mmCIF file of C-alpha atoms in Angstrom:
data_model
loop_
_atom_site.group_PDB
_atom_site.id
_atom_site.type_symbol
_atom_site.label_atom_id
_atom_site.label_comp_id
_atom_site.label_asym_id
_atom_site.label_seq_id
_atom_site.Cartn_x
_atom_site.Cartn_y
_atom_site.Cartn_z
ATOM 1 C CA UNK B 218 -26.372 8.008 -10.014
ATOM 2 C CA UNK B 219 -27.455 11.410 -11.315
ATOM 3 C CA UNK B 220 -24.359 13.610 -11.715
ATOM 4 C CA UNK B 221 -23.982 17.200 -12.923
ATOM 5 C CA UNK B 222 -20.552 18.257 -14.188
ATOM 6 C CA UNK B 223 -20.131 22.035 -14.289
ATOM 7 C CA UNK B 224 -17.337 23.886 -16.078
ATOM 8 C CA UNK B 225 -15.269 23.798 -19.233
ATOM 9 C CA UNK B 226 -11.731 22.876 -18.218
ATOM 10 C CA UNK B 227 -9.673 19.744 -18.629
ATOM 11 C CA UNK B 228 -10.917 18.201 -15.376
ATOM 12 C CA UNK B 229 -14.552 18.842 -16.257
ATOM 13 C CA UNK B 230 -14.223 16.977 -19.558
ATOM 14 C CA UNK B 231 -12.410 14.110 -17.813
ATOM 15 C CA UNK B 232 -15.102 13.940 -15.125
ATOM 16 C CA UNK B 233 -17.953 13.875 -17.625
ATOM 17 C CA UNK B 234 -16.324 11.170 -19.756
ATOM 18 C CA UNK B 235 -15.119 8.936 -16.912
ATOM 19 C CA UNK B 236 -18.342 9.093 -14.921
ATOM 20 C CA UNK B 237 -20.563 8.531 -17.965
ATOM 21 C CA UNK B 238 -18.423 5.592 -19.087
ATOM 22 C CA UNK B 239 -18.857 4.059 -15.614
ATOM 23 C CA UNK B 240 -22.621 3.948 -16.267
ATOM 24 C CA UNK B 241 -23.850 7.020 -14.408
ATOM 25 C CA UNK B 242 -26.256 9.611 -15.794
ATOM 26 C CA UNK B 243 -24.117 12.683 -16.573
ATOM 27 C CA UNK B 244 -25.435 16.131 -17.429
ATOM 28 C CA UNK B 245 -22.555 18.369 -18.508
ATOM 29 C CA UNK B 246 -22.820 22.191 -18.482
ATOM 30 C CA UNK B 247 -20.407 24.752 -19.831
ATOM 31 C CA UNK B 248 -21.038 28.504 -19.876
ATOM 32 C CA UNK B 249 -19.177 29.147 -23.165
ATOM 33 C CA UNK B 250 -21.610 27.505 -25.592
ATOM 34 C CA UNK B 251 -19.543 28.439 -28.655
ATOM 35 C CA UNK B 252 -16.519 26.514 -27.344
ATOM 36 C CA UNK B 253 -18.900 23.773 -26.172
ATOM 37 C CA UNK B 254 -20.456 23.296 -29.646
ATOM 38 C CA UNK B 255 -18.619 20.026 -30.477
ATOM 39 C CA UNK B 256 -20.022 18.425 -27.317
ATOM 40 C CA UNK B 257 -23.458 20.046 -27.652
ATOM 41 C CA UNK B 258 -23.764 18.825 -31.248
ATOM 42 C CA UNK B 259 -22.719 15.220 -30.562
ATOM 43 C CA UNK B 260 -23.837 14.916 -26.896
ATOM 44 C CA UNK B 261 -20.591 13.025 -26.342
ATOM 45 C CA UNK B 262 -16.882 13.345 -25.530
ATOM 46 C CA UNK B 263 -14.051 11.525 -27.277
ATOM 47 C CA UNK B 264 -11.788 9.935 -24.655
ATOM 48 C CA UNK B 265 -8.282 8.587 -25.182
ATOM 49 C CA UNK B 266 -6.493 6.690 -22.411
ATOM 50 C CA UNK B 267 -4.582 3.432 -21.949
ATOM 51 C CA UNK B 268 -7.605 1.523 -23.307
ATOM 52 C CA UNK B 269 -7.547 3.416 -26.599
ATOM 53 C CA UNK B 270 -9.797 6.024 -28.201
ATOM 54 C CA UNK B 271 -13.577 5.927 -27.928
ATOM 55 C CA UNK B 272 -16.671 8.102 -27.913
ATOM 56 C CA UNK B 273 -18.507 8.409 -24.587
ATOM 57 C CA UNK B 274 -22.194 9.421 -24.840
ATOM 58 C CA UNK B 275 -23.561 11.812 -22.212
ATOM 59 C CA UNK B 276 -27.087 11.938 -20.823
ATOM 60 C CA UNK B 277 -27.186 15.661 -21.615
ATOM 61 C CA UNK B 278 -24.734 18.356 -22.672
ATOM 62 C CA UNK B 279 -26.311 21.746 -22.118
ATOM 63 C CA UNK B 280 -25.736 25.473 -21.890
ATOM 64 C CA UNK B 281 -28.516 25.684 -19.271
ATOM 65 C CA UNK B 282 -27.151 25.271 -15.734
ATOM 66 C CA UNK B 283 -30.623 24.623 -14.260
ATOM 67 C CA UNK B 284 -31.069 21.615 -16.586
ATOM 68 C CA UNK B 285 -27.709 20.229 -15.536
ATOM 69 C CA UNK B 286 -28.288 20.594 -11.786
ATOM 70 C CA UNK B 287 -31.929 19.494 -11.626
ATOM 71 C CA UNK B 288 -32.145 16.165 -9.786
ATOM 72 C CA UNK B 289 -28.380 15.668 -9.508
ATOM 73 C CA UNK B 290 -27.243 13.891 -6.362
ATOM 74 C CA UNK B 291 -23.632 14.883 -7.012
ATOM 75 C CA UNK B 292 -22.566 18.190 -8.528
ATOM 76 C CA UNK B 293 -18.956 17.935 -9.602
ATOM 77 C CA UNK B 294 -16.992 21.018 -10.539
ATOM 78 C CA UNK B 295 -13.233 20.689 -10.982
ATOM 79 C CA UNK B 296 -12.784 24.381 -11.793
ATOM 80 C CA UNK B 297 -9.906 26.594 -10.619
ATOM 81 C CA UNK B 298 -10.348 28.524 -7.376
ATOM 82 C CA UNK B 299 -10.802 31.856 -9.161
ATOM 83 C CA UNK B 300 -13.909 30.508 -10.956
ATOM 84 C CA UNK B 301 -15.683 29.123 -7.879
ATOM 85 C CA UNK B 302 -17.349 32.377 -6.744
ATOM 86 C CA UNK B 303 -18.976 33.050 -10.108
ATOM 87 C CA UNK B 304 -20.055 29.416 -10.428
ATOM 88 C CA UNK B 305 -21.643 29.516 -6.956
ATOM 89 C CA UNK B 306 -23.650 32.609 -7.965
ATOM 90 C CA UNK B 307 -24.835 30.886 -11.163
ATOM 91 C CA UNK B 308 -25.987 27.698 -9.491
ATOM 92 C CA UNK B 309 -27.395 29.171 -6.230
ATOM 93 C CA UNK B 310 -31.038 29.438 -7.386
ATOM 94 C CA UNK B 311 -31.152 25.809 -8.519
ATOM 95 C CA UNK B 312 -29.620 23.889 -5.602
ATOM 96 C CA UNK B 313 -31.814 21.630 -3.470
ATOM 97 C CA UNK B 314 -31.610 19.825 -0.128
ATOM 98 C CA UNK B 315 -29.346 16.779 -0.029
ATOM 99 C CA UNK B 316 -27.152 17.629 -3.004
ATOM 100 C CA UNK B 317 -23.384 17.200 -2.683
ATOM 101 C CA UNK B 318 -21.068 19.703 -4.380
ATOM 102 C CA UNK B 319 -17.621 18.241 -4.964
ATOM 103 C CA UNK B 320 -14.679 20.519 -5.838
ATOM 104 C CA UNK B 321 -11.541 18.626 -6.802
ATOM 105 C CA UNK B 322 -9.227 20.457 -6.148
ATOM 106 C CA UNK B 323 -11.112 22.557 -3.655
ATOM 107 C CA UNK B 324 -8.681 25.305 -2.611
ATOM 108 C CA UNK B 325 -11.135 26.342 0.147
ATOM 109 C CA UNK B 326 -13.951 26.348 -2.409
ATOM 110 C CA UNK B 327 -16.432 24.697 -0.065
ATOM 111 C CA UNK B 328 -16.351 27.719 2.231
ATOM 112 C CA UNK B 329 -16.469 30.214 -0.632
ATOM 113 C CA UNK B 330 -19.369 28.456 -2.314
ATOM 114 C CA UNK B 331 -21.390 28.010 0.873
ATOM 115 C CA UNK B 332 -21.068 31.716 1.621
ATOM 116 C CA UNK B 333 -21.907 32.850 -1.926
ATOM 117 C CA UNK B 334 -24.897 30.528 -2.226
ATOM 118 C CA UNK B 335 -26.281 31.817 1.070
ATOM 119 C CA UNK B 336 -25.694 35.449 0.068
ATOM 120 C CA UNK B 337 -27.646 34.808 -3.134
ATOM 121 C CA UNK B 338 -30.733 33.817 -1.177
ATOM 122 C CA UNK B 339 -30.519 30.025 -1.160
ATOM 123 C CA UNK B 340 -31.276 29.002 2.419
ATOM 124 C CA UNK B 341 -30.888 25.266 1.797
ATOM 125 C CA UNK B 342 -29.339 23.884 4.982
ATOM 126 C CA UNK B 343 -28.569 20.351 3.806
ATOM 127 C CA UNK B 344 -25.993 21.058 1.089
ATOM 128 C CA UNK B 345 -22.696 19.230 1.555
ATOM 129 C CA UNK B 346 -19.592 20.812 0.038
ATOM 130 C CA UNK B 347 -16.450 18.741 -0.487
ATOM 131 C CA UNK B 348 -12.886 19.917 -1.054
ATOM 132 C CA UNK B 349 -10.326 17.501 -2.480
ATOM 133 C CA UNK B 350 -6.593 17.982 -2.245
ATOM 134 C CA UNK B 351 -6.017 17.347 -5.966
ATOM 135 C CA UNK B 352 -7.620 16.842 -9.345
ATOM 136 C CA UNK B 353 -8.523 13.143 -9.854
ATOM 137 C CA UNK B 354 -6.926 12.990 -13.322
ATOM 138 C CA UNK B 355 -3.808 13.967 -15.206
ATOM 139 C CA UNK B 356 -5.623 15.131 -18.317
ATOM 140 C CA UNK B 357 -5.345 17.381 -21.367
ATOM 141 C CA UNK B 358 -8.023 18.487 -23.780
ATOM 142 C CA UNK B 359 -7.129 17.569 -27.342
ATOM 143 C CA UNK B 360 -9.909 19.717 -28.798
ATOM 144 C CA UNK B 361 -13.204 21.028 -27.464
ATOM 145 C CA UNK B 362 -14.770 17.599 -27.817
ATOM 146 C CA UNK B 363 -11.838 15.298 -27.022
ATOM 147 C CA UNK B 364 -9.567 14.605 -24.059
ATOM 148 C CA UNK B 365 -6.587 12.432 -23.179
ATOM 149 C CA UNK B 366 -6.378 10.993 -19.653
ATOM 150 C CA UNK B 367 -2.834 9.950 -18.791
ATOM 151 C CA UNK B 368 -3.566 8.685 -15.270
ATOM 152 C CA UNK B 369 -6.257 8.604 -12.584
ATOM 153 C CA UNK B 370 -5.640 9.361 -8.899
ATOM 154 C CA UNK B 371 -5.200 6.370 -6.619
ATOM 155 C CA UNK B 372 -5.632 8.602 -3.535
ATOM 156 C CA UNK B 373 -8.035 11.510 -3.288
ATOM 157 C CA UNK B 374 -7.878 13.203 0.140
ATOM 158 C CA UNK B 375 -11.231 14.936 0.702
ATOM 159 C CA UNK B 376 -13.065 16.826 3.433
ATOM 160 C CA UNK B 377 -16.693 17.909 3.830
ATOM 161 C CA UNK B 378 -18.212 21.233 4.922
ATOM 162 C CA UNK B 379 -20.230 21.395 7.080
ATOM 163 C CA UNK B 380 -18.720 18.451 8.878
ATOM 164 C CA UNK B 381 -22.125 17.321 10.230
ATOM 165 C CA UNK B 382 -22.929 16.219 6.645
ATOM 166 C CA UNK B 383 -19.723 14.183 6.223
ATOM 167 C CA UNK B 384 -21.424 10.762 6.281
ATOM 168 C CA UNK B 385 -23.962 11.819 3.650
ATOM 169 C CA UNK B 386 -21.347 13.550 1.475
ATOM 170 C CA UNK B 387 -18.875 10.678 1.536
ATOM 171 C CA UNK B 388 -21.670 8.181 0.918
ATOM 172 C CA UNK B 389 -22.418 9.923 -2.386
ATOM 173 C CA UNK B 390 -18.845 10.760 -3.465
ATOM 174 C CA UNK B 391 -17.442 7.267 -2.821
ATOM 175 C CA UNK B 392 -19.942 5.788 -5.281
ATOM 176 C CA UNK B 393 -18.125 7.708 -8.024
ATOM 177 C CA UNK B 394 -14.615 8.015 -6.553
ATOM 178 C CA UNK B 395 -13.695 4.942 -4.466
ATOM 179 C CA UNK B 396 -10.165 6.395 -4.022
ATOM 180 C CA UNK B 397 -11.534 9.131 -1.749
ATOM 181 C CA UNK B 398 -9.743 9.313 1.604
ATOM 182 C CA UNK B 399 -11.756 10.990 4.334
ATOM 183 C CA UNK B 400 -9.975 13.922 5.979
ATOM 184 C CA UNK B 401 -11.013 15.586 9.247
ATOM 185 C CA UNK B 402 -12.888 18.361 7.425
ATOM 186 C CA UNK B 403 -12.785 20.531 4.280
ATOM 187 C CA UNK B 404 -10.044 22.754 5.703
ATOM 188 C CA UNK B 405 -7.830 19.719 6.300
ATOM 189 C CA UNK B 406 -8.262 18.645 2.660
ATOM 190 C CA UNK B 407 -7.822 22.151 1.241
ATOM 191 C CA UNK B 408 -4.541 22.665 3.081
ATOM 192 C CA UNK B 409 -3.027 19.639 1.356
#
């Protein structure tokens, strides 16, 4: 599957490494290109977990958000709630019909992002936004190009906004996160 990972925090690095190691095509974007240099230079992330330490190659690490989003079926952004508005503004011009934007944890991000994207002129009506109740990993960055994953979530309560796109959204997300548990809607998941 084509996946875009957007952001520069612990969860973003974990997402990019885990999803790429599972065999998916991962394009990883971070706004702060100076801090992102170790990943940009190697096009990889060093992952340490219970299986040991290894280097995970990415399809593309980039400072260009349009490159990361282009053609992605799933856009994954485990950024804190305070960063979601700015991220929505940055990606609004590049989003296309059928894409799924997954925010673990969501903290009502699906509503915020849908509103911001619309206000920035993107009239795409078939975007599914997903809020999860938690981050899928217990993770810490070791350096700007390395992470340590202590554990992975065995349950990931998630809801979709708008709810009419729930089947499509869950069909995409479950290919990457089989531990996803479908909640009534995005509000139900965010309130967890």
